[in-house]
mmCIF file of C-alpha atoms in Angstrom:
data_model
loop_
_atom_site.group_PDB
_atom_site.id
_atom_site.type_symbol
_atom_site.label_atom_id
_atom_site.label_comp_id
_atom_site.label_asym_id
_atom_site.label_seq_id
_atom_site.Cartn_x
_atom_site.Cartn_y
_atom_site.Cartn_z
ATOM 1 C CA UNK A 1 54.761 8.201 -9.710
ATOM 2 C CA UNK A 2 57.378 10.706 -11.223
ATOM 3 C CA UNK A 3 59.258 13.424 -8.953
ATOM 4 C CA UNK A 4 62.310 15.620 -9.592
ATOM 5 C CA UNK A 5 64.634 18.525 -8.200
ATOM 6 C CA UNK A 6 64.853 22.095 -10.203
ATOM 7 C CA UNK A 7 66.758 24.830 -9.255
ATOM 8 C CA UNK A 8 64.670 28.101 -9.322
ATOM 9 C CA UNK A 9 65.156 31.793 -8.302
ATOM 10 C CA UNK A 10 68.476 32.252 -6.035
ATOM 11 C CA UNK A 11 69.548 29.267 -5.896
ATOM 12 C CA UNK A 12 66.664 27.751 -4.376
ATOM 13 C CA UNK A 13 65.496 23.814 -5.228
ATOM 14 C CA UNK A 14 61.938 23.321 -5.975
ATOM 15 C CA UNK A 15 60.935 19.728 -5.644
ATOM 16 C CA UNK A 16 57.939 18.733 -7.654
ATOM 17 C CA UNK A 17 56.129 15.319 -7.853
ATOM 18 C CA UNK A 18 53.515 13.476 -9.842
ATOM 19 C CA UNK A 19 51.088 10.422 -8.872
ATOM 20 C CA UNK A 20 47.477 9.231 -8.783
ATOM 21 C CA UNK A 21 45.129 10.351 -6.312
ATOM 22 C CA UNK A 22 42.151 8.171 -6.818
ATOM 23 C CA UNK A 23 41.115 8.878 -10.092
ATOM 24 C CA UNK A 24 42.811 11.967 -10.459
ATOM 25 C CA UNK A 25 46.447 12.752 -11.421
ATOM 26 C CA UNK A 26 48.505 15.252 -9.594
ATOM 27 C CA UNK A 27 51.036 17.465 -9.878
ATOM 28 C CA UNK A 28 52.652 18.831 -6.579
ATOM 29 C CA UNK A 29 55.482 21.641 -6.252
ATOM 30 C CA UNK A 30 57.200 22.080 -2.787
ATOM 31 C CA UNK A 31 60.155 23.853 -1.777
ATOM 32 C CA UNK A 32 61.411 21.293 0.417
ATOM 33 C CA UNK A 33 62.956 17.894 -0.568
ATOM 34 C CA UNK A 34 62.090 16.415 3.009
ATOM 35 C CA UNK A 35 58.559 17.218 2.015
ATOM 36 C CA UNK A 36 58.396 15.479 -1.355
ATOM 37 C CA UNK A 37 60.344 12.299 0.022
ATOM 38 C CA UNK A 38 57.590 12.250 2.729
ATOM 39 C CA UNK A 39 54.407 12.927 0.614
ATOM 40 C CA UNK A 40 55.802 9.703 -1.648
ATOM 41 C CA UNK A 41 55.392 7.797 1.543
ATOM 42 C CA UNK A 42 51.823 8.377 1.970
ATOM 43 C CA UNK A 43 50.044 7.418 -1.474
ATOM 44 C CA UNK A 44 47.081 6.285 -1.389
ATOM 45 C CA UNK A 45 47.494 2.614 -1.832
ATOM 46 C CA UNK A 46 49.866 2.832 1.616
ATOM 47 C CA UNK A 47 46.643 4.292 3.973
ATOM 48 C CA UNK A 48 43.767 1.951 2.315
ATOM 49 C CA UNK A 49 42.722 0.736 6.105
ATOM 50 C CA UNK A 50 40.617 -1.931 7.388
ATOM 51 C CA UNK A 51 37.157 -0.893 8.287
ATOM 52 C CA UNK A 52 36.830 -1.939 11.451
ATOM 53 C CA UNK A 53 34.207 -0.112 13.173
ATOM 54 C CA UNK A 54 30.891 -1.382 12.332
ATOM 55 C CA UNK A 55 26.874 -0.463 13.275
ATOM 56 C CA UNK A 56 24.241 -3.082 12.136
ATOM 57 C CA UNK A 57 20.650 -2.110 12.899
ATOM 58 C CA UNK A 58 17.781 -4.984 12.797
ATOM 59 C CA UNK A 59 14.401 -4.398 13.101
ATOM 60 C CA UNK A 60 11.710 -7.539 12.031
ATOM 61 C CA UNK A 61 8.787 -6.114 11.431
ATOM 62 C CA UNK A 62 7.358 -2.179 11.760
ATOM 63 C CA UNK A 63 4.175 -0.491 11.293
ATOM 64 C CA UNK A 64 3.871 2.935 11.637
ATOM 65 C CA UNK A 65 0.029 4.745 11.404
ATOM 66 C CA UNK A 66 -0.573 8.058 9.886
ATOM 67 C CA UNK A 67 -3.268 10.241 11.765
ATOM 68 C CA UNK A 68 -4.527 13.645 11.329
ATOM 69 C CA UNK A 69 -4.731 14.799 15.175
ATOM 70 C CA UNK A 70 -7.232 17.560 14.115
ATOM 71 C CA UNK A 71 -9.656 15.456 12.493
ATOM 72 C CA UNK A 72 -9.208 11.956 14.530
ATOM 73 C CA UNK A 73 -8.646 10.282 11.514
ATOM 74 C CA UNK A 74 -5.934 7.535 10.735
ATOM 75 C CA UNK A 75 -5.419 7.949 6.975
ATOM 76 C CA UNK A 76 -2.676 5.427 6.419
ATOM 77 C CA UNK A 77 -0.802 2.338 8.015
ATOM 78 C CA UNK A 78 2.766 1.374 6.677
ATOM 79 C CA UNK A 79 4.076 -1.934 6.946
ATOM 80 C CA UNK A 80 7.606 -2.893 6.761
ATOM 81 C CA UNK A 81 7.724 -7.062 7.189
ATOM 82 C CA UNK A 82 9.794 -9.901 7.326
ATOM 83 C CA UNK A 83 10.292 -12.656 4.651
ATOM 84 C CA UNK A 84 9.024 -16.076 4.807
ATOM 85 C CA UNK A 85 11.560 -18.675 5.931
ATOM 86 C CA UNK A 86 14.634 -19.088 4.241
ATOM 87 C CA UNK A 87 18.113 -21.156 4.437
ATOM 88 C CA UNK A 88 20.951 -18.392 5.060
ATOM 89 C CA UNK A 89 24.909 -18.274 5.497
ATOM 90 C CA UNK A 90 27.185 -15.468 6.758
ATOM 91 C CA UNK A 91 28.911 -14.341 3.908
ATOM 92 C CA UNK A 92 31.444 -11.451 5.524
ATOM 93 C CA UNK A 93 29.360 -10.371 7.902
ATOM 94 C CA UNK A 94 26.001 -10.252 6.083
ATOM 95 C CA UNK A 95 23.148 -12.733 5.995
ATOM 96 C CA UNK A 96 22.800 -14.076 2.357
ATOM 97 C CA UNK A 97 20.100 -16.829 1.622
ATOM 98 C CA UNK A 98 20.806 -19.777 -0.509
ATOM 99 C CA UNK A 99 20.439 -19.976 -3.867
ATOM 100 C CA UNK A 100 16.914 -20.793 -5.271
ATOM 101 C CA UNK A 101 17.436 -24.209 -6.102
ATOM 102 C CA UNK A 102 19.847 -25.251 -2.622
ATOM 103 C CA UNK A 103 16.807 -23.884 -0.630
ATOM 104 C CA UNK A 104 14.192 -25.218 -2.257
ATOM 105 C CA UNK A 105 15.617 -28.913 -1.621
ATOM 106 C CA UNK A 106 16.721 -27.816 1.540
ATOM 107 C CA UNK A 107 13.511 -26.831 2.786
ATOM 108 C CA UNK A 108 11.923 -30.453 1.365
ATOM 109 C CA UNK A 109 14.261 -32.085 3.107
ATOM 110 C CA UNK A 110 13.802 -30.297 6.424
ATOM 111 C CA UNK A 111 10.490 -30.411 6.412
ATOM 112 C CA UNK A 112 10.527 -34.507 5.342
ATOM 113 C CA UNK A 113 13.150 -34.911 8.509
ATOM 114 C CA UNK A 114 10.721 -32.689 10.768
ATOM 115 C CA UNK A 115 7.446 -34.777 10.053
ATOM 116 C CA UNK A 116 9.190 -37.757 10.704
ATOM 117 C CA UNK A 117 10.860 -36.609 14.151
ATOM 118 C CA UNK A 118 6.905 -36.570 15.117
ATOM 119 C CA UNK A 119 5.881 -39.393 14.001
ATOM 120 C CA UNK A 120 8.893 -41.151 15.856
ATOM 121 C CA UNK A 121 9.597 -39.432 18.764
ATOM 122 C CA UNK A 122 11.767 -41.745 20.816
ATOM 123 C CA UNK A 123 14.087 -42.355 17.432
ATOM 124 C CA UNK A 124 17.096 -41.492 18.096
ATOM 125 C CA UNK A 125 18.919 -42.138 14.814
ATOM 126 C CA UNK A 126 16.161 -39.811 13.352
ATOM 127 C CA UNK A 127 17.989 -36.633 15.218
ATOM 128 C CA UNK A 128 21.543 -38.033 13.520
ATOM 129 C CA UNK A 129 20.441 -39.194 9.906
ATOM 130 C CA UNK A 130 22.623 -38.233 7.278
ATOM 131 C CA UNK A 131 20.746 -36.893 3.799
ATOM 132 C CA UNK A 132 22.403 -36.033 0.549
ATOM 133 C CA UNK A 133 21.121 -33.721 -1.843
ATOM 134 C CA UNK A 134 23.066 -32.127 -5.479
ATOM 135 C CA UNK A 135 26.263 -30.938 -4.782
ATOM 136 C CA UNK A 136 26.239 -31.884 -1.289
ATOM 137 C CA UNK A 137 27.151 -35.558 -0.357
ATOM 138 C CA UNK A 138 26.368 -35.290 3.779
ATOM 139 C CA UNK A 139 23.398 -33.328 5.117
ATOM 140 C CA UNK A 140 22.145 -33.397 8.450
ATOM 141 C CA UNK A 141 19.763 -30.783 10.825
ATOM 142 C CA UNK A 142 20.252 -29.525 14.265
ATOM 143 C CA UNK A 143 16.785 -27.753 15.172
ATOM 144 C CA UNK A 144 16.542 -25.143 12.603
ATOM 145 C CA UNK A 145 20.502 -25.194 11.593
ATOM 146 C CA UNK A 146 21.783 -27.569 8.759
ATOM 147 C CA UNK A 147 25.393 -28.735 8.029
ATOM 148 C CA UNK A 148 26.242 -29.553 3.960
ATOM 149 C CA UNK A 149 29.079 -31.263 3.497
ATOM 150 C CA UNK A 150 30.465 -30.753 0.090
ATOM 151 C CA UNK A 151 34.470 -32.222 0.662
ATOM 152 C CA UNK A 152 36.839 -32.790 3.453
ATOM 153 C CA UNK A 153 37.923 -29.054 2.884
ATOM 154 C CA UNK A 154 34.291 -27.751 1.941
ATOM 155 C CA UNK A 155 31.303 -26.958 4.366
ATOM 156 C CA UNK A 156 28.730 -24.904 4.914
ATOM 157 C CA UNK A 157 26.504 -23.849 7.950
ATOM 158 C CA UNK A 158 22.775 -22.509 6.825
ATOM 159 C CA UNK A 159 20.064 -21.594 9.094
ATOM 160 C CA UNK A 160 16.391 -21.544 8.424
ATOM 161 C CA UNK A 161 15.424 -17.611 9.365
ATOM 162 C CA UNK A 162 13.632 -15.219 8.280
ATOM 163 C CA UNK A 163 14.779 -11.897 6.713
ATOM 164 C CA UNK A 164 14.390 -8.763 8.877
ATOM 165 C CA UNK A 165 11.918 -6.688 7.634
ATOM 166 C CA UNK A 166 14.272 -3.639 7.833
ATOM 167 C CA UNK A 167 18.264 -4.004 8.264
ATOM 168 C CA UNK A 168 21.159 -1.307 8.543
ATOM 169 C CA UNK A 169 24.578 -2.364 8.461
ATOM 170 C CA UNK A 170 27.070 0.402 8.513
ATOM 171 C CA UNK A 171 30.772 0.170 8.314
ATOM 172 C CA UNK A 172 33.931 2.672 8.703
ATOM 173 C CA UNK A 173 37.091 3.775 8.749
ATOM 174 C CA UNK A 174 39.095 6.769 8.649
ATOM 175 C CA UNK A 175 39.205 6.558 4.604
ATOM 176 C CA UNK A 176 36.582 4.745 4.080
ATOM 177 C CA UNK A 177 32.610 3.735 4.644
ATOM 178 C CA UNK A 178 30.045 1.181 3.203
ATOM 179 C CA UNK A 179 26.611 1.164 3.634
ATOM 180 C CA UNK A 180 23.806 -1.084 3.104
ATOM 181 C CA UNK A 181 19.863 -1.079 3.425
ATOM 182 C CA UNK A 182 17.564 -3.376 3.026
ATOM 183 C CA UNK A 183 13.886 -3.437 3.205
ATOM 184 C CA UNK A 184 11.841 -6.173 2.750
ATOM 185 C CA UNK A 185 8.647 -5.761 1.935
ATOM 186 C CA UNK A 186 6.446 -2.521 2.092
ATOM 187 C CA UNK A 187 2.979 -2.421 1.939
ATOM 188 C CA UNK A 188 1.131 0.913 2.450
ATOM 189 C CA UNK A 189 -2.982 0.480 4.000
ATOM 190 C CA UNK A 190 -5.589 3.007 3.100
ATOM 191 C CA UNK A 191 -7.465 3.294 6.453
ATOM 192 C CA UNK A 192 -10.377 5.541 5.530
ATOM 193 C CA UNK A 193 -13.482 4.514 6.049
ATOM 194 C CA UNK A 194 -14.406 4.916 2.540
ATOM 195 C CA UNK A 195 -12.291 4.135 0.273
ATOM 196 C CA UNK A 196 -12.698 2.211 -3.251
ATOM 197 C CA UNK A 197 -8.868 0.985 -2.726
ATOM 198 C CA UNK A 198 -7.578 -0.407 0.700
ATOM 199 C CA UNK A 199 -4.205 -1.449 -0.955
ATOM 200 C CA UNK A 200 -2.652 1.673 -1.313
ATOM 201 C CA UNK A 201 1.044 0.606 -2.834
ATOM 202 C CA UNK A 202 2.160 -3.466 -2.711
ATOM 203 C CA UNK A 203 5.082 -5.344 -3.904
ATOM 204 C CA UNK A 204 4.589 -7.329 -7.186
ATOM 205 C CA UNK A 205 6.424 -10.538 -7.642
ATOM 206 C CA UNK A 206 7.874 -10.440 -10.802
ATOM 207 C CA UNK A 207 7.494 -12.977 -13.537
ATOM 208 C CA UNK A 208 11.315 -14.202 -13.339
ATOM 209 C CA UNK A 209 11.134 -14.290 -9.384
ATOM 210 C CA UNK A 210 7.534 -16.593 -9.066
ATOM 211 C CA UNK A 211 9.369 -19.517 -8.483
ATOM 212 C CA UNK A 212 12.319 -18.327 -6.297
ATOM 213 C CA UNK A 213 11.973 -19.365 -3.138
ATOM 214 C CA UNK A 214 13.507 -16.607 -1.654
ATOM 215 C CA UNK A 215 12.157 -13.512 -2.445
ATOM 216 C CA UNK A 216 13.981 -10.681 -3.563
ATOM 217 C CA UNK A 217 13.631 -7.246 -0.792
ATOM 218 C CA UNK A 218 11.434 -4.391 -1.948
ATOM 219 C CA UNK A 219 14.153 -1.903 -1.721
ATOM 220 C CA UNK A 220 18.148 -2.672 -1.254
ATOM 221 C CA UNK A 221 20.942 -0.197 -1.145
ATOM 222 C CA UNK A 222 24.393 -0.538 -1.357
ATOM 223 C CA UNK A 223 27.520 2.629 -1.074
ATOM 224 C CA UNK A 224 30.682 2.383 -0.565
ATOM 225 C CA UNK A 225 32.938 5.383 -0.754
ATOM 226 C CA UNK A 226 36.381 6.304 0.423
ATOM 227 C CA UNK A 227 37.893 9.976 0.981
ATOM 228 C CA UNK A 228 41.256 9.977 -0.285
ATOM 229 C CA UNK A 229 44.654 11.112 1.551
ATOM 230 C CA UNK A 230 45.944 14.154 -0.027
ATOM 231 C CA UNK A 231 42.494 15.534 -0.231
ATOM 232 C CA UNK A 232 39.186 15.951 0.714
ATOM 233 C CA UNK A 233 37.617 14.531 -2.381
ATOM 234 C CA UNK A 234 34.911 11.914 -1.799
ATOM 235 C CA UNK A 235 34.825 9.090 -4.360
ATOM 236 C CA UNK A 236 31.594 6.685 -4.843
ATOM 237 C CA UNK A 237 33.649 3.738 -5.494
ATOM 238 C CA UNK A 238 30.351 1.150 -5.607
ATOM 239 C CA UNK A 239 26.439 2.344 -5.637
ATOM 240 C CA UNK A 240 23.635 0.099 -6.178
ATOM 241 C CA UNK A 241 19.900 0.647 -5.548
ATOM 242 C CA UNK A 242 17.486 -2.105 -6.117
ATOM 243 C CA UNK A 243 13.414 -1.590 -6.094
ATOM 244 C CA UNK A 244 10.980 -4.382 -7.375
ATOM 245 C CA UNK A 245 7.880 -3.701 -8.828
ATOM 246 C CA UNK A 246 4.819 -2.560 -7.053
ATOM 247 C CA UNK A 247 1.391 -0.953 -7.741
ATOM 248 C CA UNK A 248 0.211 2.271 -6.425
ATOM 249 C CA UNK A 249 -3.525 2.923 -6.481
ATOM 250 C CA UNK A 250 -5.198 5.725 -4.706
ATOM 251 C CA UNK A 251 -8.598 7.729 -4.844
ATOM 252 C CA UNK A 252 -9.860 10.874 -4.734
ATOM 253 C CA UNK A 253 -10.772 10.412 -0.933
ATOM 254 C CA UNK A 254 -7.302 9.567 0.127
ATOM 255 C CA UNK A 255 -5.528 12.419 -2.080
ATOM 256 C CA UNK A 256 -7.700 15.220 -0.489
ATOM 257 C CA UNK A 257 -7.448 13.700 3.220
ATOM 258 C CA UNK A 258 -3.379 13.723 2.662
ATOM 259 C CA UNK A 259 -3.760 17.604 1.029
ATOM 260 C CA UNK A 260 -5.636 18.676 3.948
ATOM 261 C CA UNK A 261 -3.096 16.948 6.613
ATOM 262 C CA UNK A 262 0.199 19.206 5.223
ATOM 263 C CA UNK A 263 -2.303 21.867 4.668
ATOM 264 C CA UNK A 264 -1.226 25.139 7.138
ATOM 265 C CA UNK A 265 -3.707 26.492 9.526
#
């Protein structure tokens, strides 16, 4: 940043300053020096805080029906589920799954080193057997948790879960907030008793995801902005919205039972 002294109009000093303020330059006059020393002290790289208050909301499955009360009649059921199974880590406070290929071995193996615990139940060194798979030289399972060894210096923890069907996680401070959604799966039931398509909108794996073995959510969101010191200006610093294909079909049944729901008396 740039600052200087003038003098102006009866011998008075006008201090004036320059800097960045986010993305934006600048330029401040004040009659007071004290006040231009001070406002060099508080630039926006010196209040970047820590967000440390944090709101996480997890729900695993929820279906919610859609009824017209004046005619009796349930016209649609939405579904928000969890994912099948996967091997996860906490990555900064978020559950991330594995990649494709560590979970697909991963699950193999488990399910190898489960099969085997029941066929040899009183086998001790079953619970303690060590298994190696690529890029990790020691592997072994506690119930549904598994420790890969990679180095001395290099482990990871993963546990076999599945994803929520709906998760919140919201994070603040006084400059700054992130946010992230994440839905799972949607699928939206026509419930009429006639109807030529029950499957009113559905996910659609797409052809680069058929082999993954975790699946990718329906919807994800991610925000994070920050509010910057001298002003009031909010700036989007990261935004990323996700949706996967789906299919929407939907009769001439369903469209005049949904007109005549929001229709006014």
């Amino acid at each position: 940043s740039k600052s200087g002294i003038f003098d102006g109009d009866g011998g008075q000093k006008i201090a004036y300053k320059i800097f960045d303020d986010g993305i934006q330059t600048v330029l401040l006059f004040v009659e007071s020096v004290k006040i231009q020393e001070a406002d060099g002290k508080t630039s926006p790289s010196s209040v970047a805080e820590v967000m440390d208050q944090h709101l996480k909301i997890s729900i695993h499955d929820i279906g919610i029906s859609i009824v017209n009360d004046i005619t009796h009649e349930e016209m649609l059921y939405i579904s928000l589920n969890k994912s099948k199974a996967v091997w996860t880590e906490m990555k900064k406070n978020h559950v991330k799954p594995l990649s494709n290929d560590i979970n697909a071995h991963l699950e193999e193996l488990y399910r190898n080193h489960t099969i085997n615990l029941k066929i040899n139940p009183n086998d001790k060194t079953l619970e303690r057997k060590i298994y190696e798979i690529g890029g990790f030289r020691e592997v072994s399972f506690r119930g549904d948790v598994a420790t890969l060894v990679q180095s001395k210096h290099h482990r990871k923890t993963a546990t076999r879960q599945a994803l929520d069907g709906l998760s919140i996680d919201y994070s603040w401070s006084a400059s700054d907030s992130a946010l992230h959604i994440r839905i799972n799966r949607v699928q939206i039931d026509n419930q009429l008793d006639y109807t030529i398509f029950p499957v009113m909108l559905y996910p659609i794996p797409s052809k680069g995801s058929e082999n993954d073995h975790a699946e990718k959510p329906f919807v994800e969101l991610s925000v994070y902005q920050s509010k910057a010191a001298q002003s009031n200006i909010m700036q989007f610093k990261y935004f990323k919205i996700l949706i996967q294909e789906f299919a929407v079909q939907i009769d001439q049944g369903l469209i005049v039972a949904i007109l005549g729901f929001f229709r006014t008396e």
